[in-house]
Coordinates of N, CA and C in Angstrom, one line a residue:
Chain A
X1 N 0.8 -1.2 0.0 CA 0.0 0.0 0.0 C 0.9 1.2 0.0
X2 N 0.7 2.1 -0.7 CA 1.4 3.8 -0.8 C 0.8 4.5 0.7
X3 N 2.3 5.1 1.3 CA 2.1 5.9 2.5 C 1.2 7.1 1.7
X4 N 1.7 8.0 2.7 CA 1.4 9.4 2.2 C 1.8 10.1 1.3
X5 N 2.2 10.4 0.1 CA 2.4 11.3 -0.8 C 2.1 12.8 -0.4
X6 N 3.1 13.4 -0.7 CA 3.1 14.3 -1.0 C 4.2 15.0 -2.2
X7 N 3.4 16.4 -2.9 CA 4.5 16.5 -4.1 C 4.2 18.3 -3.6
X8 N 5.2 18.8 -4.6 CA 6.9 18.3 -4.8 C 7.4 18.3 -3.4
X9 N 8.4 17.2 -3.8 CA 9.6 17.1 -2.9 C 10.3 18.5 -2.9
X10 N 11.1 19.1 -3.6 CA 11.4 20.1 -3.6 C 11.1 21.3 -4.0
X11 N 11.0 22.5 -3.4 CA 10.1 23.6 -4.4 C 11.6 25.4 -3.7
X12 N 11.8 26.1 -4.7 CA 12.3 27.3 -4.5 C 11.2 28.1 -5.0
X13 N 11.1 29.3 -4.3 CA 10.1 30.0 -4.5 C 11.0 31.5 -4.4
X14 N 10.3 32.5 -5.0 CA 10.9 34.4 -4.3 C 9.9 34.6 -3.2
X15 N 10.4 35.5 -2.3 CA 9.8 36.6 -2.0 C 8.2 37.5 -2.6
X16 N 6.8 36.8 -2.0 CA 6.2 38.0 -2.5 C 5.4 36.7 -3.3
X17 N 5.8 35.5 -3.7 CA 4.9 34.6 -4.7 C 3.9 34.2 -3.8
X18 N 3.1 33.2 -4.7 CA 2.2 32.1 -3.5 C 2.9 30.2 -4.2
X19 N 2.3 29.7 -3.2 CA 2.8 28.4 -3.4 C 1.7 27.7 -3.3
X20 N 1.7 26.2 -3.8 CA 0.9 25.6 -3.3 C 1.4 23.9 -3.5
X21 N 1.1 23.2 -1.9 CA 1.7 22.0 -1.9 C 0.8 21.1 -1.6
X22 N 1.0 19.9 -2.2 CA 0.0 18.6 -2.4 C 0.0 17.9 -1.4
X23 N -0.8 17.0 -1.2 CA -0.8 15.8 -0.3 C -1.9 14.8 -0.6
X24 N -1.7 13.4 -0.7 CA -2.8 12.6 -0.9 C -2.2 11.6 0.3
X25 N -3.1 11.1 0.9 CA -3.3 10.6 2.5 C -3.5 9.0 2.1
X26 N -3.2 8.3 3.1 CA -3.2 6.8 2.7 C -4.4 6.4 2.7
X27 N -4.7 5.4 1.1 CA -5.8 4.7 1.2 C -6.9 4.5 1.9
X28 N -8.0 5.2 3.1 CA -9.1 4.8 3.6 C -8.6 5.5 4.5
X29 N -8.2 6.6 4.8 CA -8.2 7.3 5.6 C -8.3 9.2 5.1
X30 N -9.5 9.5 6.0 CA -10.2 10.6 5.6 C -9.4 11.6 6.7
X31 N -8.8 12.0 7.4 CA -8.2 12.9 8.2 C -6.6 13.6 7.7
X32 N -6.2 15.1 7.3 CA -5.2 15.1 6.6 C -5.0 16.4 7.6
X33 N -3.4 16.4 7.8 CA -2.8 17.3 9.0 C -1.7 18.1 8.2
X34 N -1.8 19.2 8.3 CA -0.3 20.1 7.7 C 0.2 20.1 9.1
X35 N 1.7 20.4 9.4 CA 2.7 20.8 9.9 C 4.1 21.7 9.0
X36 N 4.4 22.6 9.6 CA 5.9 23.2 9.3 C 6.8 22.6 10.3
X37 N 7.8 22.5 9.8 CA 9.1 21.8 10.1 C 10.0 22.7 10.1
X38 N 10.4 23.9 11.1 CA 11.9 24.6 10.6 C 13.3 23.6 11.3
X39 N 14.0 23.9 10.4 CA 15.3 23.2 10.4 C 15.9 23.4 12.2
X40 N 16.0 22.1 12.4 CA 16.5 22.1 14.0 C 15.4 22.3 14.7
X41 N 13.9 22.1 14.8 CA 13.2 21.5 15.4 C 11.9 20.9 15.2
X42 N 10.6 21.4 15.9 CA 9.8 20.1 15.9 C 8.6 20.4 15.3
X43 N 8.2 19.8 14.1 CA 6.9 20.0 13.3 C 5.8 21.1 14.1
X44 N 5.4 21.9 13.4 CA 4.3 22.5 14.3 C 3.3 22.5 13.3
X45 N 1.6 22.4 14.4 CA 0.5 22.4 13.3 C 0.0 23.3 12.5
X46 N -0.4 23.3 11.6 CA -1.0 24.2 10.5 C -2.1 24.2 10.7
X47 N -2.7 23.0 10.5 CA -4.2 22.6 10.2 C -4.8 21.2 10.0
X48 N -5.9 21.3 10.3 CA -6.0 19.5 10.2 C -7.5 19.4 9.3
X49 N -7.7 18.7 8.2 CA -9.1 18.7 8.1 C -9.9 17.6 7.9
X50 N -10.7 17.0 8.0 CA -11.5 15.6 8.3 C -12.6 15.9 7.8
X51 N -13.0 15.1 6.6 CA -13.8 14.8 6.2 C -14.4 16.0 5.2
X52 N -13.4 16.4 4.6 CA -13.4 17.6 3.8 C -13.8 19.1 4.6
X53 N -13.4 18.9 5.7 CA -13.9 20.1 6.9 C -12.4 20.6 7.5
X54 N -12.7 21.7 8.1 CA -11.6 22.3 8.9 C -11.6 21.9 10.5
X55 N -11.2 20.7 10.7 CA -11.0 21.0 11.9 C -10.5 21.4 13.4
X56 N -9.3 21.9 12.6 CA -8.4 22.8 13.4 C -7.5 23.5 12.7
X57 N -7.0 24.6 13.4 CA -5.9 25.4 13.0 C -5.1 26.0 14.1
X58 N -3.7 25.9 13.6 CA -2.8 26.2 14.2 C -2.7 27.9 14.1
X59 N -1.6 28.6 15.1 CA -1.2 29.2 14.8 C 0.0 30.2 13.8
X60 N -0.9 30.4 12.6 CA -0.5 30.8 11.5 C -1.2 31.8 10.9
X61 N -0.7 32.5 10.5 CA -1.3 33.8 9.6 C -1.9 33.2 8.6
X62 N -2.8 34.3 8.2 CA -4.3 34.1 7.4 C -3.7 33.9 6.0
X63 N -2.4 34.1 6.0 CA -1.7 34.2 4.5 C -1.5 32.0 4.0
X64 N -1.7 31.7 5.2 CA -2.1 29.9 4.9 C -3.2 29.6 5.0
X65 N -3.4 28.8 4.4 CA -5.3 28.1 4.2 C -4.7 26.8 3.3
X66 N -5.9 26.4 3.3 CA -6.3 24.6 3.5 C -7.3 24.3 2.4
X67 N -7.4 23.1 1.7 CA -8.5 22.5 1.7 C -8.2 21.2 1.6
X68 N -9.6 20.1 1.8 CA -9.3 19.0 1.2 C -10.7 18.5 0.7
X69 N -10.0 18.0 -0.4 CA -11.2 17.4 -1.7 C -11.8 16.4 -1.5
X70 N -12.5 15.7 -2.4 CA -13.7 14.7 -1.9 C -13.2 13.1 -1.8
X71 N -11.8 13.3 -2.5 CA -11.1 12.0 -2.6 C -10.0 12.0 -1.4
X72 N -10.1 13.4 -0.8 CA -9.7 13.4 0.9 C -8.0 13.4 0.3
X73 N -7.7 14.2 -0.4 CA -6.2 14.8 -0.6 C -6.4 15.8 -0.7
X74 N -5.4 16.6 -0.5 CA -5.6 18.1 0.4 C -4.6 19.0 -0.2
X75 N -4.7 20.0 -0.2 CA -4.0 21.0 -0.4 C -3.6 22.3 0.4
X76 N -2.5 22.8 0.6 CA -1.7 23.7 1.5 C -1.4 24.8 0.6
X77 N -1.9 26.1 1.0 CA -1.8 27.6 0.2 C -1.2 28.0 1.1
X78 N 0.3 28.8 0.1 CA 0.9 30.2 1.0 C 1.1 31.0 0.4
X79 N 0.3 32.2 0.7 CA 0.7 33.7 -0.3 C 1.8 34.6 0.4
X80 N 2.3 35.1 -1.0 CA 2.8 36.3 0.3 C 3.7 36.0 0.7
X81 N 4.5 34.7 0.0 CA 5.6 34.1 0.9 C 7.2 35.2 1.6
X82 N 7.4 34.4 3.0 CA 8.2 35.3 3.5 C 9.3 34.4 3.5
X83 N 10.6 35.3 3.8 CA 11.7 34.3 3.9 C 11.7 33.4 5.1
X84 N 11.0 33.7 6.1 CA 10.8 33.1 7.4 C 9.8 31.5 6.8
X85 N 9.0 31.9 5.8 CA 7.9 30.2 5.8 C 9.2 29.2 5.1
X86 N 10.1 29.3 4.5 CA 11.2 27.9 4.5 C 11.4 26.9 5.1
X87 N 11.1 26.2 5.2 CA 11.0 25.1 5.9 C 10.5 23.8 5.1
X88 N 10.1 22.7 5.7 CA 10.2 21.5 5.2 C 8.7 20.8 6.1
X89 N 7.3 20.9 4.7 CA 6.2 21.1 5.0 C 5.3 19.5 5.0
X90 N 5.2 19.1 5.9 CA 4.5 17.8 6.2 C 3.0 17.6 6.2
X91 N 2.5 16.5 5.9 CA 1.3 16.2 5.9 C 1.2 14.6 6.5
X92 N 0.4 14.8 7.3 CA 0.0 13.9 8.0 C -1.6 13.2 7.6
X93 N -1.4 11.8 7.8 CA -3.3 11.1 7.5 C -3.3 10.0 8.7
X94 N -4.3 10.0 8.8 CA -5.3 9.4 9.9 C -6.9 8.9 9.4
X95 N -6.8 8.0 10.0 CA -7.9 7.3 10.0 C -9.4 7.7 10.4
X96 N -9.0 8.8 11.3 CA -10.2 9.2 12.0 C -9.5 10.4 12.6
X97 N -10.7 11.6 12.8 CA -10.1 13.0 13.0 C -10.5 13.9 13.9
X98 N -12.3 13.9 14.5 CA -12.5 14.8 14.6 C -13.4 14.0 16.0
X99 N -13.4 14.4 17.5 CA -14.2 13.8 18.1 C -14.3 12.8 18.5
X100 N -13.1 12.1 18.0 CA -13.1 10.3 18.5 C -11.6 10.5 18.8
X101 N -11.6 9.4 19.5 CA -10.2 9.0 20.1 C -8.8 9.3 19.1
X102 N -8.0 9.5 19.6 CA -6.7 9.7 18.7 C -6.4 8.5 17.8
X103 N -5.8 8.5 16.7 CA -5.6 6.9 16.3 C -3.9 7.7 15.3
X104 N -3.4 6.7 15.4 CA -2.2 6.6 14.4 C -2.0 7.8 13.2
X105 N -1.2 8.3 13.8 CA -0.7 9.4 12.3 C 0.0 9.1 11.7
X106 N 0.2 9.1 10.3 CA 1.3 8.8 9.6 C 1.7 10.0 8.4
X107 N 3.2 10.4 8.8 CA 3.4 11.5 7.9 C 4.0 11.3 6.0
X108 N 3.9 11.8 5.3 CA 4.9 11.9 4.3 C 6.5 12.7 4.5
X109 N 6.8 12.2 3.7 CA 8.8 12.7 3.4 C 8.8 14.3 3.6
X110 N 7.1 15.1 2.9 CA 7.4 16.3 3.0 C 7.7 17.2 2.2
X111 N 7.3 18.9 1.7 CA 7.8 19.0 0.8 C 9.1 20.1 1.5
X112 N 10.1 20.1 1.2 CA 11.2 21.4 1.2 C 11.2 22.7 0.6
X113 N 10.3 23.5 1.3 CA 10.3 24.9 0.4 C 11.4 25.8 0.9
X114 N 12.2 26.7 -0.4 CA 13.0 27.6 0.1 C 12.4 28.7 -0.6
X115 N 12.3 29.5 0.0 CA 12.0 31.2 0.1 C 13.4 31.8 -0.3
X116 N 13.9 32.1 -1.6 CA 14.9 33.3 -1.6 C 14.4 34.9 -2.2
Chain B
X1 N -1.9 27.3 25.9 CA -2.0 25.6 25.0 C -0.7 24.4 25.5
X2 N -0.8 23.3 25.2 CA 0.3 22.5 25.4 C 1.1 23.1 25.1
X3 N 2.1 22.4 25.5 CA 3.7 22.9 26.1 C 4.3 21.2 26.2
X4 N 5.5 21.0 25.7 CA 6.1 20.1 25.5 C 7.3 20.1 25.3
X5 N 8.1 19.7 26.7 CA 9.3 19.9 26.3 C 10.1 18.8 26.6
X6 N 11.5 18.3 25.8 CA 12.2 17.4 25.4 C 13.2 16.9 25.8
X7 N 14.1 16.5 26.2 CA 15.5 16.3 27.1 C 15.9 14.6 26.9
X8 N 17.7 14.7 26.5 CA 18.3 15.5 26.0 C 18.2 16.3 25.1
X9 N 18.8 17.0 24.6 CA 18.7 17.7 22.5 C 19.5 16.8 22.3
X10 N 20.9 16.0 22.3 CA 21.4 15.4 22.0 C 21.7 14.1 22.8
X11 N 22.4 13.0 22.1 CA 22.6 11.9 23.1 C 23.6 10.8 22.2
X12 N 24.8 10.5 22.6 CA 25.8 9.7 22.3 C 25.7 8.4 23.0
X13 N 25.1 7.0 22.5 CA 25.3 6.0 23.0 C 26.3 5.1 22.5
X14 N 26.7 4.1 23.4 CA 27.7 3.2 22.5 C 26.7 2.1 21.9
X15 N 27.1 1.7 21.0 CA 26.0 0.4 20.5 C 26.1 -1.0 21.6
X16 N 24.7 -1.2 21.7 CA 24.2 -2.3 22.6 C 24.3 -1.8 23.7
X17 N 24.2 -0.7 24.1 CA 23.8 0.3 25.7 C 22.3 0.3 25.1
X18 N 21.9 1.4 26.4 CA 20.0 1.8 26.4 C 20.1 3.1 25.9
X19 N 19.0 3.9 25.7 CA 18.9 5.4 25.4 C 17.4 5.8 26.1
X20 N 17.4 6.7 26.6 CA 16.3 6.9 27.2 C 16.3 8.5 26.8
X21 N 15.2 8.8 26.8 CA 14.8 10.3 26.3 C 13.0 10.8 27.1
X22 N 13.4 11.5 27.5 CA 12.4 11.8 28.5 C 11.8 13.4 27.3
X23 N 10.4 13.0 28.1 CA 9.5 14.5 27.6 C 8.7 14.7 29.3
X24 N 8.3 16.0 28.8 CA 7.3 16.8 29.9 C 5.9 17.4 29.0
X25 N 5.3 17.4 29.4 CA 3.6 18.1 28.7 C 3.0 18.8 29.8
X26 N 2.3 20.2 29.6 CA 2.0 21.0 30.7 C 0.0 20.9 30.6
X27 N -0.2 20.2 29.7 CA -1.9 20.0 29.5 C -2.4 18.6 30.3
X28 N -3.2 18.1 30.9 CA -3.4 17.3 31.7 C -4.6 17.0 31.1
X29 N -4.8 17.6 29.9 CA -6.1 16.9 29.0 C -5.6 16.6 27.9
X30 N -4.6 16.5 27.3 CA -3.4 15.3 26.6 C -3.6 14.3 27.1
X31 N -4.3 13.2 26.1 CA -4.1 11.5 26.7 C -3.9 10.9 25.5
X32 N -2.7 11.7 24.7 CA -2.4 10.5 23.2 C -0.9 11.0 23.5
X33 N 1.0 9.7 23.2 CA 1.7 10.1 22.9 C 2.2 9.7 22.3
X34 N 2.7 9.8 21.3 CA 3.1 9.1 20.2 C 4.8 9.8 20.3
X35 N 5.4 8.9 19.5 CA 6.7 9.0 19.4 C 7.3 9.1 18.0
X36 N 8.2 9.7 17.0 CA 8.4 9.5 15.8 C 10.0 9.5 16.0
X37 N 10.4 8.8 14.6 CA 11.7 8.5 14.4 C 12.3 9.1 12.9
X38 N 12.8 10.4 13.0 CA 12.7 11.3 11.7 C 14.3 10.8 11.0
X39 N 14.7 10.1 10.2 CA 15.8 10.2 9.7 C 16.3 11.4 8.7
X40 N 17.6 11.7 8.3 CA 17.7 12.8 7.6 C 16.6 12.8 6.1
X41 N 16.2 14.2 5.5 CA 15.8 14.0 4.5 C 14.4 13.2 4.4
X42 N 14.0 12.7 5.3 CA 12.7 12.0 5.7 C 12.2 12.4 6.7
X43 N 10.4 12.4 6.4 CA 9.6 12.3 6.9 C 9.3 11.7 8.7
X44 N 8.5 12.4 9.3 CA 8.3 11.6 10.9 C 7.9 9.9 10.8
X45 N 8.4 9.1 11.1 CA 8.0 7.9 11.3 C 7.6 7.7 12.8
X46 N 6.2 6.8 13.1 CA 5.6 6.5 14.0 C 6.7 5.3 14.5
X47 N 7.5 5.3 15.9 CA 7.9 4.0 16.1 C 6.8 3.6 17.3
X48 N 6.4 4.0 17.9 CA 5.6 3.5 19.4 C 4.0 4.9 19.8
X49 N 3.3 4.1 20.4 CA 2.5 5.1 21.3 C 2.1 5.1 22.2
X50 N 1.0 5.6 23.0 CA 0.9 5.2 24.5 C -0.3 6.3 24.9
X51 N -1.5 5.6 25.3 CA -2.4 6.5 25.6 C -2.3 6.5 27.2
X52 N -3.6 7.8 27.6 CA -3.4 7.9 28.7 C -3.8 6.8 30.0
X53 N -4.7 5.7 29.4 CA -5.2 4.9 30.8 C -3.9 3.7 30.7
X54 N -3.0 3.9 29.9 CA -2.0 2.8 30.2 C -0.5 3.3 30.6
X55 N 0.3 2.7 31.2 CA 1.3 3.3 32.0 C 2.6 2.6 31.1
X56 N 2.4 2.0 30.6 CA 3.9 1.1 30.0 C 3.3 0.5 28.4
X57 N 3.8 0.8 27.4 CA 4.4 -0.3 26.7 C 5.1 -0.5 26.0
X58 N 5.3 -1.6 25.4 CA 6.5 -2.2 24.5 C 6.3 -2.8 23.6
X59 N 7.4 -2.6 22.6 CA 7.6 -3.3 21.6 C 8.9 -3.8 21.1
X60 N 9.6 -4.8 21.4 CA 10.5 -5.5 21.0 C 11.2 -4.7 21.7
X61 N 12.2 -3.7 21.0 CA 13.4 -3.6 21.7 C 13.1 -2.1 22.2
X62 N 11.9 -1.3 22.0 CA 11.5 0.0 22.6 C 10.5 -0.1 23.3
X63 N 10.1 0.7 24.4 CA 9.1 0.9 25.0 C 9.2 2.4 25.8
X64 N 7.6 2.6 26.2 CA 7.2 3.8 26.6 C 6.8 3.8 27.5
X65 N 7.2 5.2 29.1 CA 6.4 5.1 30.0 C 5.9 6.2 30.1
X66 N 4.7 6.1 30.9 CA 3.7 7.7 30.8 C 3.5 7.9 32.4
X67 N 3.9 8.8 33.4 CA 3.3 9.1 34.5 C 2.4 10.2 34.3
X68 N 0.9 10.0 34.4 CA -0.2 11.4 34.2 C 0.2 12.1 35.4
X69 N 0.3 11.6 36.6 CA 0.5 12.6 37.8 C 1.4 13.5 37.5
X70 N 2.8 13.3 37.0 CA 4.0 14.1 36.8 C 4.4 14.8 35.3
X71 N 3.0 14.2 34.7 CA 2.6 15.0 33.5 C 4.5 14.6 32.8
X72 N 5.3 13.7 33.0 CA 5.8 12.9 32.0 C 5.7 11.7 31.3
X73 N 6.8 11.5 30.3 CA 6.4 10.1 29.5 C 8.2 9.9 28.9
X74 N 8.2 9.2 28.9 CA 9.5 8.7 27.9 C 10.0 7.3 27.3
X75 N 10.5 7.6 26.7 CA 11.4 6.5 25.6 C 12.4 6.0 25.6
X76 N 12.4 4.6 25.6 CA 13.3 3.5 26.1 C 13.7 3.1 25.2
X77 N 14.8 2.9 23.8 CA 15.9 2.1 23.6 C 17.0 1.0 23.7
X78 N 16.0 0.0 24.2 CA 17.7 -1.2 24.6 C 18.2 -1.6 23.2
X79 N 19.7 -2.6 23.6 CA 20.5 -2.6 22.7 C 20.2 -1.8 20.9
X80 N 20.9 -0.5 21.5 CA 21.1 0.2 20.5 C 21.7 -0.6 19.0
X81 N 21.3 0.1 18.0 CA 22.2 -0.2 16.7 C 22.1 0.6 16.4
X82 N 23.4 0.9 15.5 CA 23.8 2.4 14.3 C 22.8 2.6 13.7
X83 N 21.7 1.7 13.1 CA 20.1 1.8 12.9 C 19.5 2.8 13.2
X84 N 19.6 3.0 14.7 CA 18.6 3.6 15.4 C 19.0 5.1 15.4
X85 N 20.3 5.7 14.7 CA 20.9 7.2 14.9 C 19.6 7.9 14.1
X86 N 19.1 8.6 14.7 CA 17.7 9.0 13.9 C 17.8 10.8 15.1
X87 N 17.0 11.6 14.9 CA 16.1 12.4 15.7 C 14.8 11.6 16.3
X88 N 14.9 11.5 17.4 CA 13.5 11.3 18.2 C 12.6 12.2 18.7
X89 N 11.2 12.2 18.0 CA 10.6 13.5 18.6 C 9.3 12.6 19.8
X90 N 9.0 13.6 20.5 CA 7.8 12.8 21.5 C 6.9 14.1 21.2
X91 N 5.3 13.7 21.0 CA 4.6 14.5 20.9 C 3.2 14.3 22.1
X92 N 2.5 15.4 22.2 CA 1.1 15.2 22.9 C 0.1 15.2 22.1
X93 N -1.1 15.1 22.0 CA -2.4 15.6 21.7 C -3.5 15.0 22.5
X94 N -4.1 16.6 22.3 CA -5.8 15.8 23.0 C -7.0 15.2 22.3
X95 N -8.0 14.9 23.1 CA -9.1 14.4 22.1 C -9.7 15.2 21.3
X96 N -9.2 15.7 20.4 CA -9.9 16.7 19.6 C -10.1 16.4 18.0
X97 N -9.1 15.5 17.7 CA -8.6 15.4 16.6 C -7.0 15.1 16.4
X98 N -6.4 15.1 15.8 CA -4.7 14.9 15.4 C -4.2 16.2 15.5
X99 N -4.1 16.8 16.3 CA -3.4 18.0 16.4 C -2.3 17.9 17.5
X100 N -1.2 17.5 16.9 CA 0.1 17.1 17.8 C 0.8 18.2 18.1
X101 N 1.2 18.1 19.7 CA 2.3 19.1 19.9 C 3.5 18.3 19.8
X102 N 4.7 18.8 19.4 CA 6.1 18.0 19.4 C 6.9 18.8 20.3
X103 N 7.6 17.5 20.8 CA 8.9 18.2 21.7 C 10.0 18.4 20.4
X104 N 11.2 19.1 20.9 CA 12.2 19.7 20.2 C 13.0 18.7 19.4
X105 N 13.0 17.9 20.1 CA 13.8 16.7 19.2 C 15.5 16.4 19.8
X106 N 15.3 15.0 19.6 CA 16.5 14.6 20.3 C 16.9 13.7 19.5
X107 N 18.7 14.3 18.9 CA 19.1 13.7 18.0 C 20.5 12.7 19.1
X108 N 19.6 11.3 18.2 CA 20.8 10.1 18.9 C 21.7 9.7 17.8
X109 N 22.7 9.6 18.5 CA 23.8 8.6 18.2 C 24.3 7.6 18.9
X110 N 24.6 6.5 17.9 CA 24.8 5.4 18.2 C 26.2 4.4 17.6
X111 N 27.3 4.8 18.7 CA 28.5 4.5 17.6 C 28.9 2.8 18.2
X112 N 29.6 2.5 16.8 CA 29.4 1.4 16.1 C 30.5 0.4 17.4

């Protein structure tokens, strides 16, 4: 079975563009999580959405937003990009998301965005 | 909000010693902890988890302890292998959904 996908693996961006990074979640599971990763420490949340819904957000400027589609792969928007959003952008899937017990996350490799 | 912090940042074992890596979480409505094993260039890997109504478990050569009272939890490593030189991160979440807090991360070594 295929983990998590996500594309591109690598992306350079300027100052000032928007981006936008993929994710498709393992087979039969409807729950899809963004995290940022800055270099030298520890994933932080973006957003989580379940069941084509939002249901959570991290602490992050309104310049990121979310969706996820009906086949429950998801998409990650950043406008506006700053040199600070570089980092190494993860998506996480789960089986179950919103209201029920925690169950197993499983991340993708992630994409590598550089901001010059 | 949670708070989760991580100890060591670093850690040098010799192979076939233990490694142990302790976390703290300041939410007492956290009862999920999961553990990942991030190698370079790759993604978090799930190695272990541990909810809140259980105090220990294991798996082959790793296991997890959680004290709720002292709002810690940590990770056990016996006989190391060069294998296992990875970052270890320990995270929280509540019942809300998958919304994990991570500790800082603790990069082990394991010389040969």
């Amino acid at each position: 079975d295929a983990g998590v996908t996500q594309s591109p693996t690598h992306l350079i961006k300027t100052r000032g563009q928007h981006v936008t990074l993929r994710c498709s979640p393992i087979s039969g599971h409807k729950s899809v999580s963004w995290y940022q990763q800055v270099l030298g420490q520890g994933p932080q949340f973006i957003f989580q959405y379940y069941e084509k819904e939002e249901r959570g957000r991290g602490n992050f400027p309104d310049r990121f937003s979310a969706r996820q589609f009906p086949n429950y792969s998801s998409e990650l928007n950043v406008n506006a990009l700053l040199l600070g959003d570089s980092a190494l952008y993860l998506c996480a899937s789960s089986s179950q998301g919103a209201l029920r017990l925690n169950t197993e996350a499983f991340f993708g490799q992630g994409t590598r965005l550089t901001v010059v | 909000g949670e708070n989760v912090e991580q100890h060591p940042s670093t850690l040098s074992v010799q192979e076939g010693d233990s490694a142990v890596i302790k976390c703290t979480y300041s939410d007492s409505a956290s009862n999920y902890f999961p553990w990942y094993k991030q190698e370079l260039g790759k993604g978090p890997q799930l190695i272990i988890d541990i909810r809140s109504n259980v105090g220990e478990k294991k798996d082959q050569r790793i296991a997890v302890t959680l004290n709720k009272t002292a709002k810690h939890f940590s990770l056990h490593i016996t006989e190391t292998q060069p294998e296992d030189s990875a970052v270890y991160f320990c995270a929280a979440s509540m019942n809300t959904g998958n919304q994990f807090y991570f500790g800082t991360g603790t990069s082990l070594t394991v010389i040969p």
